[in-house]
């Protein structure tokens, strides 16, 4: 097969040459003609408007004006010598100044010539002037029809130093367009272009580089954003659709004795409406005959564990095994405890498998698992090791998803000939645009309701100046029998003097809360696992009243007696992370507090963010705010997701376009769920060519 001309190596571009092509490849990762064209300008100089001289004022943006040179003369001596031309249009005046290439300018610019003048206006001794302007004879300008927006490419410094100027780049893009314009085929379905009133791909490509007007540019960019998001969505929806067809699922139709008994006899409280809704969704999935892949997003404390348990009981009622996987040893143990408590005397055999379960206990456990004696297995990553064999795994629950990679999910699948149903749970609410991307291939359930009777946590933004007051408050709470967390952004001293660190804080806390009245515990990420567990256990059991920690306690720790969360240097954390930390308190019946400590003069933006957090406990709202304020780069779950590879669109500003793209993709998918038609074939080809390669992350779920 001959290669598509768009994918020729850049070295074959006329005027490029292998050396420059190599530089560009190394610096910017652009390899083919298409890569080169897909490298859009980062901004455009507005050359559509010619401002009258009279209207000019100094300003940072280069602009165009028009005037006739009436005088040109050398002024100053030696190094200070310069050339000054005076131009006018009969109404306004402007001085043009050159400090270099005087001889050349002198020979080229003559009194009486009329020019289109382009440059930045500044004021010097009260006089408006433009230094080193770009001049085009007015007659030539009008002959050429007048250019408009001129592109500025984000060429790296290194390339510029090697002589690859913006002007050269422009000529290369023109050259590329000339060589391949016939090969830029349309890849979006016709009906989308019509509905959105968008230009063809080849035309839009030209407009994106050399637009004649702002309107043309906007439309071209809109097209590429939609194109990109469309293929992104089409890709994930195709996976979902094909998976449904290809992967049969265990049919779990029965609601049996265990579920009934649990619901009517063991359940210590009424389910929230949100829990009921999600359970209904899960039940529908489980009996559909296709494999479930569902993401359950539920804010901290919304009661996901219970939903997981009841789903697992459904599996057991239908004669299958179930497992629940947590990201840490501690969490796995905690799950085992809460599940066992919930189950009471129900006849369900449940076990724990972690790295610390060893020897004979482990052997027995694995045997019971293999012969089916064990019905529910709780554990860590240890669950997915190869030698762990189930008799018939029907449902796998994964808690706190963002710590698991897709590979691990895939390994779970391999545990059963027919892949098990998968329920992924996360307490990190994710903005919708991100969810559609990162988890676009999953069905999504949302629990945005906390169990009734919870007291809202009181969040107080506290400046450094009130530290002593804070100490007094902690003492008061601990004397009343409550427990307290104090979280630091760093373990050790950093270069940044403003950052409080754990070692220092621990000492201060010991001084402020001495033995024997108070006991302190400490956990951080650099401790050995066993030491950490021990310290954590001292806090969980109530032996220690105050826990000094880093964000290792962020996920899942459940100590209902803890009522105060103090976060040092709160301005250093993302909103979503602060929200997670705050979720560690407010789990019991007592009023809980979250104190956001910050340095005395925080930036306006930092203050705003903390106030925003204090004003709401809605995790979804907070996630949206975090995305707006910090961009997707810092959001949980985006790092390994490939989301950052978006070329044209971005998740913060293009949410609406994303919704649209998803709708179009869905329409197409629904019309041809088997993906066998001609449209699908064409889309698949375009996807592989233009969008598929770097998006491996979406291939397995
Ligand atoms: P998360 O969603 O953060 O994992 P958990 O499952 O740990 O939340 O639940 C938090 C607490 O709420 C637990 O103590 C749990 O027993 C309790 N809980 C769960 N569902 C309800 C309910 N419907 N009514 C009252 N309390 C509930
Ligand atoms: Mg949980």
PDB file of C-alpha atoms in Angstrom, residues 113-398:
ATOM      1  CA  UNK A 113       5.828  57.003  -0.770  1.00  0.00           C
ATOM      2  CA  UNK A 114       2.600  55.809   0.780  1.00  0.00           C
ATOM      3  CA  UNK A 115       2.765  52.727   3.000  1.00  0.00           C
ATOM      4  CA  UNK A 116       0.837  50.179   4.951  1.00  0.00           C
ATOM      5  CA  UNK A 117       2.718  50.385   8.254  1.00  0.00           C
ATOM      6  CA  UNK A 118       2.783  47.558  10.782  1.00  0.00           C
ATOM      7  CA  UNK A 119       4.240  47.634  14.286  1.00  0.00           C
ATOM      8  CA  UNK A 120       3.855  48.604  17.925  1.00  0.00           C
ATOM      9  CA  UNK A 121       3.114  52.199  18.839  1.00  0.00           C
ATOM     10  CA  UNK A 122       5.029  53.719  21.719  1.00  0.00           C
ATOM     11  CA  UNK A 123       5.376  57.206  23.101  1.00  0.00           C
ATOM     12  CA  UNK A 124       8.733  58.906  23.303  1.00  0.00           C
ATOM     13  CA  UNK A 125       8.987  62.400  24.744  1.00  0.00           C
ATOM     14  CA  UNK A 126       5.306  62.924  24.099  1.00  0.00           C
ATOM     15  CA  UNK A 127       5.621  61.892  20.481  1.00  0.00           C
ATOM     16  CA  UNK A 128       3.959  58.732  19.096  1.00  0.00           C
ATOM     17  CA  UNK A 129       6.415  56.555  17.258  1.00  0.00           C
ATOM     18  CA  UNK A 130       6.921  53.099  15.857  1.00  0.00           C
ATOM     19  CA  UNK A 131      10.341  51.459  15.951  1.00  0.00           C
ATOM     20  CA  UNK A 132      11.404  49.196  13.093  1.00  0.00           C
ATOM     21  CA  UNK A 133       7.991  49.018  11.463  1.00  0.00           C
ATOM     22  CA  UNK A 134       7.183  46.624   8.674  1.00  0.00           C
ATOM     23  CA  UNK A 135       6.389  48.611   5.526  1.00  0.00           C
ATOM     24  CA  UNK A 136       4.451  47.551   2.454  1.00  0.00           C
ATOM     25  CA  UNK A 137       3.847  49.940  -0.403  1.00  0.00           C
ATOM     26  CA  UNK A 138       0.169  50.788  -0.341  1.00  0.00           C
ATOM     27  CA  UNK A 139      -0.252  50.044  -4.023  1.00  0.00           C
ATOM     28  CA  UNK A 140       1.227  46.570  -3.573  1.00  0.00           C
ATOM     29  CA  UNK A 141      -0.902  45.901  -0.560  1.00  0.00           C
ATOM     30  CA  UNK A 142      -4.118  46.723  -2.373  1.00  0.00           C
ATOM     31  CA  UNK A 143      -3.005  44.706  -5.384  1.00  0.00           C
ATOM     32  CA  UNK A 144      -2.538  41.598  -3.195  1.00  0.00           C
ATOM     33  CA  UNK A 145      -6.080  41.996  -1.921  1.00  0.00           C
ATOM     34  CA  UNK A 146      -4.775  42.689   1.571  1.00  0.00           C
ATOM     35  CA  UNK A 147      -3.705  39.947   3.977  1.00  0.00           C
ATOM     36  CA  UNK A 148      -5.582  39.752   7.245  1.00  0.00           C
ATOM     37  CA  UNK A 149      -4.696  37.694  10.300  1.00  0.00           C
ATOM     38  CA  UNK A 150      -1.105  36.609  10.219  1.00  0.00           C
ATOM     39  CA  UNK A 151      -0.127  33.466  12.101  1.00  0.00           C
ATOM     40  CA  UNK A 152       2.449  33.268  14.865  1.00  0.00           C
ATOM     41  CA  UNK A 153       3.708  29.742  15.533  1.00  0.00           C
ATOM     42  CA  UNK A 154       4.863  28.504  18.928  1.00  0.00           C
ATOM     43  CA  UNK A 155       8.318  27.671  17.596  1.00  0.00           C
ATOM     44  CA  UNK A 156      10.692  26.716  20.391  1.00  0.00           C
ATOM     45  CA  UNK A 157      13.608  28.996  21.293  1.00  0.00           C
ATOM     46  CA  UNK A 158      16.077  26.349  20.244  1.00  0.00           C
ATOM     47  CA  UNK A 159      14.625  26.153  16.759  1.00  0.00           C
ATOM     48  CA  UNK A 160      14.558  29.924  16.478  1.00  0.00           C
ATOM     49  CA  UNK A 161      18.235  30.038  17.377  1.00  0.00           C
ATOM     50  CA  UNK A 162      18.865  27.628  14.562  1.00  0.00           C
ATOM     51  CA  UNK A 163      17.309  30.126  12.211  1.00  0.00           C
ATOM     52  CA  UNK A 164      13.813  28.688  11.887  1.00  0.00           C
ATOM     53  CA  UNK A 165      11.950  31.969  12.021  1.00  0.00           C
ATOM     54  CA  UNK A 166       8.229  32.518  12.036  1.00  0.00           C
ATOM     55  CA  UNK A 167       8.467  33.900   8.546  1.00  0.00           C
ATOM     56  CA  UNK A 168      10.225  30.737   7.344  1.00  0.00           C
ATOM     57  CA  UNK A 169       7.676  28.591   9.123  1.00  0.00           C
ATOM     58  CA  UNK A 170       4.836  30.400   7.386  1.00  0.00           C
ATOM     59  CA  UNK A 171       6.397  29.725   4.023  1.00  0.00           C
ATOM     60  CA  UNK A 172       6.805  26.039   4.892  1.00  0.00           C
ATOM     61  CA  UNK A 173       3.165  25.762   5.893  1.00  0.00           C
ATOM     62  CA  UNK A 174       2.199  27.398   2.620  1.00  0.00           C
ATOM     63  CA  UNK A 175       4.425  24.920   0.829  1.00  0.00           C
ATOM     64  CA  UNK A 176       2.860  21.983   2.659  1.00  0.00           C
ATOM     65  CA  UNK A 177      -0.636  23.139   1.836  1.00  0.00           C
ATOM     66  CA  UNK A 178       0.351  23.437  -1.798  1.00  0.00           C
ATOM     67  CA  UNK A 179       1.802  19.950  -1.886  1.00  0.00           C
ATOM     68  CA  UNK A 180      -1.017  18.158  -0.103  1.00  0.00           C
ATOM     69  CA  UNK A 181      -4.148  20.245  -0.352  1.00  0.00           C
ATOM     70  CA  UNK A 182      -5.663  17.670  -2.723  1.00  0.00           C
ATOM     71  CA  UNK A 183      -5.056  14.950  -0.154  1.00  0.00           C
ATOM     72  CA  UNK A 184      -6.802  16.500   2.810  1.00  0.00           C
ATOM     73  CA  UNK A 185      -9.947  14.438   2.623  1.00  0.00           C
ATOM     74  CA  UNK A 186     -13.060  15.000   4.668  1.00  0.00           C
ATOM     75  CA  UNK A 187     -13.302  12.672   7.654  1.00  0.00           C
ATOM     76  CA  UNK A 188     -16.355  13.967   9.488  1.00  0.00           C
ATOM     77  CA  UNK A 189     -19.767  12.673   8.395  1.00  0.00           C
ATOM     78  CA  UNK A 190     -21.559  15.041   6.071  1.00  0.00           C
ATOM     79  CA  UNK A 191     -24.598  15.534   8.276  1.00  0.00           C
ATOM     80  CA  UNK A 192     -22.461  16.916  11.096  1.00  0.00           C
ATOM     81  CA  UNK A 193     -20.845  19.495   8.840  1.00  0.00           C
ATOM     82  CA  UNK A 194     -24.263  20.503   7.572  1.00  0.00           C
ATOM     83  CA  UNK A 195     -25.836  20.726  10.996  1.00  0.00           C
ATOM     84  CA  UNK A 196     -22.923  22.694  12.412  1.00  0.00           C
ATOM     85  CA  UNK A 197     -22.361  24.774   9.285  1.00  0.00           C
ATOM     86  CA  UNK A 198     -18.704  23.825   9.208  1.00  0.00           C
ATOM     87  CA  UNK A 199     -16.264  23.973   6.299  1.00  0.00           C
ATOM     88  CA  UNK A 200     -14.597  20.969   4.715  1.00  0.00           C
ATOM     89  CA  UNK A 201     -11.415  19.761   6.333  1.00  0.00           C
ATOM     90  CA  UNK A 202      -9.082  21.019   3.604  1.00  0.00           C
ATOM     91  CA  UNK A 203     -10.640  24.439   3.638  1.00  0.00           C
ATOM     92  CA  UNK A 204     -10.650  24.635   7.422  1.00  0.00           C
ATOM     93  CA  UNK A 205      -6.984  23.636   7.446  1.00  0.00           C
ATOM     94  CA  UNK A 206      -6.137  26.618   5.246  1.00  0.00           C
ATOM     95  CA  UNK A 207      -8.250  28.929   7.336  1.00  0.00           C
ATOM     96  CA  UNK A 208      -6.684  27.756  10.572  1.00  0.00           C
ATOM     97  CA  UNK A 209      -3.285  28.864   9.284  1.00  0.00           C
ATOM     98  CA  UNK A 210      -4.171  31.778   7.062  1.00  0.00           C
ATOM     99  CA  UNK A 211      -7.586  33.120   7.967  1.00  0.00           C
ATOM    100  CA  UNK A 212      -8.988  36.064   6.078  1.00  0.00           C
ATOM    101  CA  UNK A 213     -11.083  37.150   9.018  1.00  0.00           C
ATOM    102  CA  UNK A 214     -11.753  36.432  12.650  1.00  0.00           C
ATOM    103  CA  UNK A 215     -14.987  34.779  11.671  1.00  0.00           C
ATOM    104  CA  UNK A 216     -13.218  32.404   9.318  1.00  0.00           C
ATOM    105  CA  UNK A 217     -10.683  31.568  11.987  1.00  0.00           C
ATOM    106  CA  UNK A 218     -13.300  30.918  14.633  1.00  0.00           C
ATOM    107  CA  UNK A 219     -15.200  28.590  12.357  1.00  0.00           C
ATOM    108  CA  UNK A 220     -12.080  26.679  11.384  1.00  0.00           C
ATOM    109  CA  UNK A 221     -11.021  26.212  14.992  1.00  0.00           C
ATOM    110  CA  UNK A 222     -14.542  25.201  15.932  1.00  0.00           C
ATOM    111  CA  UNK A 223     -14.372  22.527  13.278  1.00  0.00           C
ATOM    112  CA  UNK A 224     -11.132  21.025  14.542  1.00  0.00           C
ATOM    113  CA  UNK A 225     -12.287  21.032  18.129  1.00  0.00           C
ATOM    114  CA  UNK A 226     -15.470  19.270  17.204  1.00  0.00           C
ATOM    115  CA  UNK A 227     -13.569  16.853  14.981  1.00  0.00           C
ATOM    116  CA  UNK A 228     -11.161  15.962  17.741  1.00  0.00           C
ATOM    117  CA  UNK A 229     -13.805  15.546  20.409  1.00  0.00           C
ATOM    118  CA  UNK A 230     -16.019  13.631  18.026  1.00  0.00           C
ATOM    119  CA  UNK A 231     -13.327  11.055  17.360  1.00  0.00           C
ATOM    120  CA  UNK A 232     -12.476  10.878  21.025  1.00  0.00           C
ATOM    121  CA  UNK A 233     -16.094  10.105  21.853  1.00  0.00           C
ATOM    122  CA  UNK A 234     -16.600   7.864  18.876  1.00  0.00           C
ATOM    123  CA  UNK A 235     -13.579   5.879  20.023  1.00  0.00           C
ATOM    124  CA  UNK A 236     -14.795   5.277  23.555  1.00  0.00           C
ATOM    125  CA  UNK A 237     -18.379   4.641  22.508  1.00  0.00           C
ATOM    126  CA  UNK A 238     -17.246   2.128  19.932  1.00  0.00           C
ATOM    127  CA  UNK A 239     -15.354   0.227  22.608  1.00  0.00           C
ATOM    128  CA  UNK A 240     -18.414   0.264  24.785  1.00  0.00           C
ATOM    129  CA  UNK A 241     -20.733  -0.797  22.012  1.00  0.00           C
ATOM    130  CA  UNK A 242     -18.545  -3.617  20.745  1.00  0.00           C
ATOM    131  CA  UNK A 243     -17.894  -4.825  24.237  1.00  0.00           C
ATOM    132  CA  UNK A 244     -21.602  -5.111  24.835  1.00  0.00           C
ATOM    133  CA  UNK A 245     -22.002  -7.202  21.757  1.00  0.00           C
ATOM    134  CA  UNK A 246     -18.919  -9.318  22.114  1.00  0.00           C
ATOM    135  CA  UNK A 247     -18.777  -9.841  25.846  1.00  0.00           C
ATOM    136  CA  UNK A 248     -21.584 -11.868  27.182  1.00  0.00           C
ATOM    137  CA  UNK A 249     -22.061 -11.361  30.896  1.00  0.00           C
ATOM    138  CA  UNK A 250     -23.147 -13.658  33.651  1.00  0.00           C
ATOM    139  CA  UNK A 251     -26.892 -13.332  33.903  1.00  0.00           C
ATOM    140  CA  UNK A 252     -27.635 -12.600  37.549  1.00  0.00           C
ATOM    141  CA  UNK A 253     -31.403 -12.528  37.510  1.00  0.00           C
ATOM    142  CA  UNK A 254     -32.366 -13.711  40.921  1.00  0.00           C
ATOM    143  CA  UNK A 255     -32.895 -11.567  43.967  1.00  0.00           C
ATOM    144  CA  UNK A 256     -32.423 -14.282  46.564  1.00  0.00           C
ATOM    145  CA  UNK A 257     -32.545 -14.989  50.271  1.00  0.00           C
ATOM    146  CA  UNK A 258     -29.331 -13.266  51.213  1.00  0.00           C
ATOM    147  CA  UNK A 259     -30.305 -10.016  49.614  1.00  0.00           C
ATOM    148  CA  UNK A 260     -33.799 -10.189  51.084  1.00  0.00           C
ATOM    149  CA  UNK A 261     -32.651 -11.132  54.556  1.00  0.00           C
ATOM    150  CA  UNK A 262     -30.071  -8.442  54.527  1.00  0.00           C
ATOM    151  CA  UNK A 263     -32.471  -5.815  53.336  1.00  0.00           C
ATOM    152  CA  UNK A 264     -35.266  -6.641  55.758  1.00  0.00           C
ATOM    153  CA  UNK A 265     -33.387  -7.901  58.759  1.00  0.00           C
ATOM    154  CA  UNK A 266     -29.791  -6.611  58.869  1.00  0.00           C
ATOM    155  CA  UNK A 267     -29.879  -3.192  57.317  1.00  0.00           C
ATOM    156  CA  UNK A 268     -29.440  -0.821  60.255  1.00  0.00           C
ATOM    157  CA  UNK A 269     -30.940   2.166  58.479  1.00  0.00           C
ATOM    158  CA  UNK A 270     -33.078   3.223  55.544  1.00  0.00           C
ATOM    159  CA  UNK A 271     -31.218   3.416  52.216  1.00  0.00           C
ATOM    160  CA  UNK A 272     -30.908   6.884  50.787  1.00  0.00           C
ATOM    161  CA  UNK A 273     -32.823   7.564  47.583  1.00  0.00           C
ATOM    162  CA  UNK A 274     -29.509   7.821  45.770  1.00  0.00           C
ATOM    163  CA  UNK A 275     -28.447   4.394  47.021  1.00  0.00           C
ATOM    164  CA  UNK A 276     -31.775   2.921  45.915  1.00  0.00           C
ATOM    165  CA  UNK A 277     -31.472   4.470  42.487  1.00  0.00           C
ATOM    166  CA  UNK A 278     -27.953   3.166  41.963  1.00  0.00           C
ATOM    167  CA  UNK A 279     -28.832  -0.311  43.188  1.00  0.00           C
ATOM    168  CA  UNK A 280     -31.641  -0.377  40.673  1.00  0.00           C
ATOM    169  CA  UNK A 281     -29.219   0.570  37.903  1.00  0.00           C
ATOM    170  CA  UNK A 282     -26.806  -2.116  38.972  1.00  0.00           C
ATOM    171  CA  UNK A 283     -29.499  -4.754  39.150  1.00  0.00           C
ATOM    172  CA  UNK A 284     -30.641  -3.936  35.657  1.00  0.00           C
ATOM    173  CA  UNK A 285     -27.048  -4.319  34.423  1.00  0.00           C
ATOM    174  CA  UNK A 286     -26.488  -7.578  36.221  1.00  0.00           C
ATOM    175  CA  UNK A 287     -29.410  -9.327  34.643  1.00  0.00           C
ATOM    176  CA  UNK A 288     -29.005  -7.908  31.155  1.00  0.00           C
ATOM    177  CA  UNK A 289     -26.817 -10.728  29.899  1.00  0.00           C
ATOM    178  CA  UNK A 290     -23.969  -8.434  28.923  1.00  0.00           C
ATOM    179  CA  UNK A 291     -21.011  -7.513  31.025  1.00  0.00           C
ATOM    180  CA  UNK A 292     -21.485  -4.560  33.349  1.00  0.00           C
ATOM    181  CA  UNK A 293     -18.835  -1.855  33.385  1.00  0.00           C
ATOM    182  CA  UNK A 294     -20.140   0.786  35.696  1.00  0.00           C
ATOM    183  CA  UNK A 295     -18.530   3.710  37.426  1.00  0.00           C
ATOM    184  CA  UNK A 296     -20.120   4.755  40.685  1.00  0.00           C
ATOM    185  CA  UNK A 297     -19.245   8.299  41.605  1.00  0.00           C
ATOM    186  CA  UNK A 298     -20.313   9.054  45.123  1.00  0.00           C
ATOM    187  CA  UNK A 299     -19.130  11.808  47.344  1.00  0.00           C
ATOM    188  CA  UNK A 300     -17.241  10.921  50.514  1.00  0.00           C
ATOM    189  CA  UNK A 301     -19.605   9.458  53.044  1.00  0.00           C
ATOM    190  CA  UNK A 302     -22.423   8.815  50.595  1.00  0.00           C
ATOM    191  CA  UNK A 303     -22.466   5.126  51.500  1.00  0.00           C
ATOM    192  CA  UNK A 304     -20.770   3.356  48.612  1.00  0.00           C
ATOM    193  CA  UNK A 305     -19.590   0.416  50.703  1.00  0.00           C
ATOM    194  CA  UNK A 306     -23.151  -0.599  51.375  1.00  0.00           C
ATOM    195  CA  UNK A 307     -24.060  -0.434  47.708  1.00  0.00           C
ATOM    196  CA  UNK A 308     -21.046  -2.599  46.964  1.00  0.00           C
ATOM    197  CA  UNK A 309     -22.050  -5.125  49.581  1.00  0.00           C
ATOM    198  CA  UNK A 310     -25.618  -5.415  48.375  1.00  0.00           C
ATOM    199  CA  UNK A 311     -24.415  -5.854  44.807  1.00  0.00           C
ATOM    200  CA  UNK A 312     -22.073  -8.598  45.959  1.00  0.00           C
ATOM    201  CA  UNK A 313     -24.929 -10.304  47.770  1.00  0.00           C
ATOM    202  CA  UNK A 314     -26.832 -10.389  44.483  1.00  0.00           C
ATOM    203  CA  UNK A 315     -23.896 -12.200  42.920  1.00  0.00           C
ATOM    204  CA  UNK A 316     -23.729 -14.696  45.777  1.00  0.00           C
ATOM    205  CA  UNK A 317     -27.491 -15.237  45.619  1.00  0.00           C
ATOM    206  CA  UNK A 318     -27.012 -16.273  42.019  1.00  0.00           C
ATOM    207  CA  UNK A 319     -24.314 -18.782  42.881  1.00  0.00           C
ATOM    208  CA  UNK A 320     -21.315 -16.634  42.032  1.00  0.00           C
ATOM    209  CA  UNK A 321     -18.380 -15.265  43.949  1.00  0.00           C
ATOM    210  CA  UNK A 322     -17.619 -11.575  44.349  1.00  0.00           C
ATOM    211  CA  UNK A 323     -14.561  -9.602  45.270  1.00  0.00           C
ATOM    212  CA  UNK A 324     -13.813  -6.093  46.429  1.00  0.00           C
ATOM    213  CA  UNK A 325     -10.449  -4.521  45.830  1.00  0.00           C
ATOM    214  CA  UNK A 326      -9.055  -1.540  47.753  1.00  0.00           C
ATOM    215  CA  UNK A 327      -5.892   0.447  47.078  1.00  0.00           C
ATOM    216  CA  UNK A 328      -4.228  -0.079  50.477  1.00  0.00           C
ATOM    217  CA  UNK A 329      -3.875  -2.736  53.116  1.00  0.00           C
ATOM    218  CA  UNK A 330      -5.502  -0.472  55.669  1.00  0.00           C
ATOM    219  CA  UNK A 331      -8.544   0.173  53.535  1.00  0.00           C
ATOM    220  CA  UNK A 332      -8.946  -3.485  52.691  1.00  0.00           C
ATOM    221  CA  UNK A 333      -8.935  -4.362  56.383  1.00  0.00           C
ATOM    222  CA  UNK A 334     -11.379  -1.592  57.114  1.00  0.00           C
ATOM    223  CA  UNK A 335     -13.700  -2.865  54.399  1.00  0.00           C
ATOM    224  CA  UNK A 336     -13.549  -6.345  55.839  1.00  0.00           C
ATOM    225  CA  UNK A 337     -14.520  -5.001  59.239  1.00  0.00           C
ATOM    226  CA  UNK A 338     -17.460  -2.943  57.980  1.00  0.00           C
ATOM    227  CA  UNK A 339     -18.704  -5.685  55.666  1.00  0.00           C
ATOM    228  CA  UNK A 340     -18.529  -8.266  58.446  1.00  0.00           C
ATOM    229  CA  UNK A 341     -20.388  -5.931  60.782  1.00  0.00           C
ATOM    230  CA  UNK A 342     -23.080  -5.254  58.198  1.00  0.00           C
ATOM    231  CA  UNK A 343     -23.522  -8.960  57.500  1.00  0.00           C
ATOM    232  CA  UNK A 344     -24.023  -9.887  61.144  1.00  0.00           C
ATOM    233  CA  UNK A 345     -25.130 -13.500  61.325  1.00  0.00           C
ATOM    234  CA  UNK A 346     -25.971 -13.902  57.630  1.00  0.00           C
ATOM    235  CA  UNK A 347     -24.446 -17.115  56.269  1.00  0.00           C
ATOM    236  CA  UNK A 348     -21.892 -15.559  53.949  1.00  0.00           C
ATOM    237  CA  UNK A 349     -18.274 -16.697  53.933  1.00  0.00           C
ATOM    238  CA  UNK A 350     -16.002 -13.744  53.521  1.00  0.00           C
ATOM    239  CA  UNK A 351     -12.204 -13.540  53.550  1.00  0.00           C
ATOM    240  CA  UNK A 352      -9.292 -11.132  53.325  1.00  0.00           C
ATOM    241  CA  UNK A 353      -6.333 -11.365  50.993  1.00  0.00           C
ATOM    242  CA  UNK A 354      -3.512  -8.840  51.205  1.00  0.00           C
ATOM    243  CA  UNK A 355       0.253  -8.964  50.964  1.00  0.00           C
ATOM    244  CA  UNK A 356       0.406  -9.570  54.685  1.00  0.00           C
ATOM    245  CA  UNK A 357      -1.734 -12.678  54.633  1.00  0.00           C
ATOM    246  CA  UNK A 358       0.865 -15.435  54.471  1.00  0.00           C
ATOM    247  CA  UNK A 359       1.712 -19.062  55.030  1.00  0.00           C
ATOM    248  CA  UNK A 360      -0.939 -21.598  55.958  1.00  0.00           C
ATOM    249  CA  UNK A 361      -3.696 -18.994  56.263  1.00  0.00           C
ATOM    250  CA  UNK A 362      -3.028 -17.883  52.735  1.00  0.00           C
ATOM    251  CA  UNK A 363      -2.911 -21.404  51.360  1.00  0.00           C
ATOM    252  CA  UNK A 364      -6.221 -22.270  52.976  1.00  0.00           C
ATOM    253  CA  UNK A 365      -7.790 -19.074  51.705  1.00  0.00           C
ATOM    254  CA  UNK A 366      -6.690 -19.706  48.138  1.00  0.00           C
ATOM    255  CA  UNK A 367      -8.004 -23.235  48.306  1.00  0.00           C
ATOM    256  CA  UNK A 368     -11.376 -22.120  49.624  1.00  0.00           C
ATOM    257  CA  UNK A 369     -11.522 -19.543  46.903  1.00  0.00           C
ATOM    258  CA  UNK A 370     -10.796 -22.080  44.202  1.00  0.00           C
ATOM    259  CA  UNK A 371     -13.301 -24.640  45.363  1.00  0.00           C
ATOM    260  CA  UNK A 372     -15.987 -22.041  45.967  1.00  0.00           C
ATOM    261  CA  UNK A 373     -16.196 -22.237  49.749  1.00  0.00           C
ATOM    262  CA  UNK A 374     -15.320 -18.585  49.987  1.00  0.00           C
ATOM    263  CA  UNK A 375     -18.004 -16.329  48.554  1.00  0.00           C
ATOM    264  CA  UNK A 376     -16.708 -12.827  49.044  1.00  0.00           C
ATOM    265  CA  UNK A 377     -13.043 -11.904  48.938  1.00  0.00           C
ATOM    266  CA  UNK A 378     -11.835  -8.507  50.094  1.00  0.00           C
ATOM    267  CA  UNK A 379      -8.276  -7.421  49.408  1.00  0.00           C
ATOM    268  CA  UNK A 380      -5.634  -5.289  47.807  1.00  0.00           C
ATOM    269  CA  UNK A 381      -3.734  -5.663  44.539  1.00  0.00           C
ATOM    270  CA  UNK A 382      -2.910  -9.115  45.852  1.00  0.00           C
ATOM    271  CA  UNK A 383      -6.298 -10.141  44.444  1.00  0.00           C
ATOM    272  CA  UNK A 384      -5.224  -9.859  40.868  1.00  0.00           C
ATOM    273  CA  UNK A 385      -2.059 -11.903  41.116  1.00  0.00           C
ATOM    274  CA  UNK A 386      -2.027 -14.753  38.713  1.00  0.00           C
ATOM    275  CA  UNK A 387      -2.128 -17.595  41.188  1.00  0.00           C
ATOM    276  CA  UNK A 388      -5.286 -16.250  42.811  1.00  0.00           C
ATOM    277  CA  UNK A 389      -8.026 -18.369  41.237  1.00  0.00           C
ATOM    278  CA  UNK A 390     -11.730 -18.057  41.754  1.00  0.00           C
ATOM    279  CA  UNK A 391     -14.203 -20.817  41.149  1.00  0.00           C
ATOM    280  CA  UNK A 392     -16.621 -18.481  39.428  1.00  0.00           C
ATOM    281  CA  UNK A 393     -16.118 -14.770  39.856  1.00  0.00           C
ATOM    282  CA  UNK A 394     -19.352 -12.970  39.008  1.00  0.00           C
ATOM    283  CA  UNK A 395     -18.718  -9.432  40.239  1.00  0.00           C
ATOM    284  CA  UNK A 396     -15.622  -7.422  40.971  1.00  0.00           C
ATOM    285  CA  UNK A 397     -15.878  -4.157  42.884  1.00  0.00           C
ATOM    286  CA  UNK A 398     -12.958  -1.751  42.706  1.00  0.00           C
TER     287      UNK A 398
END
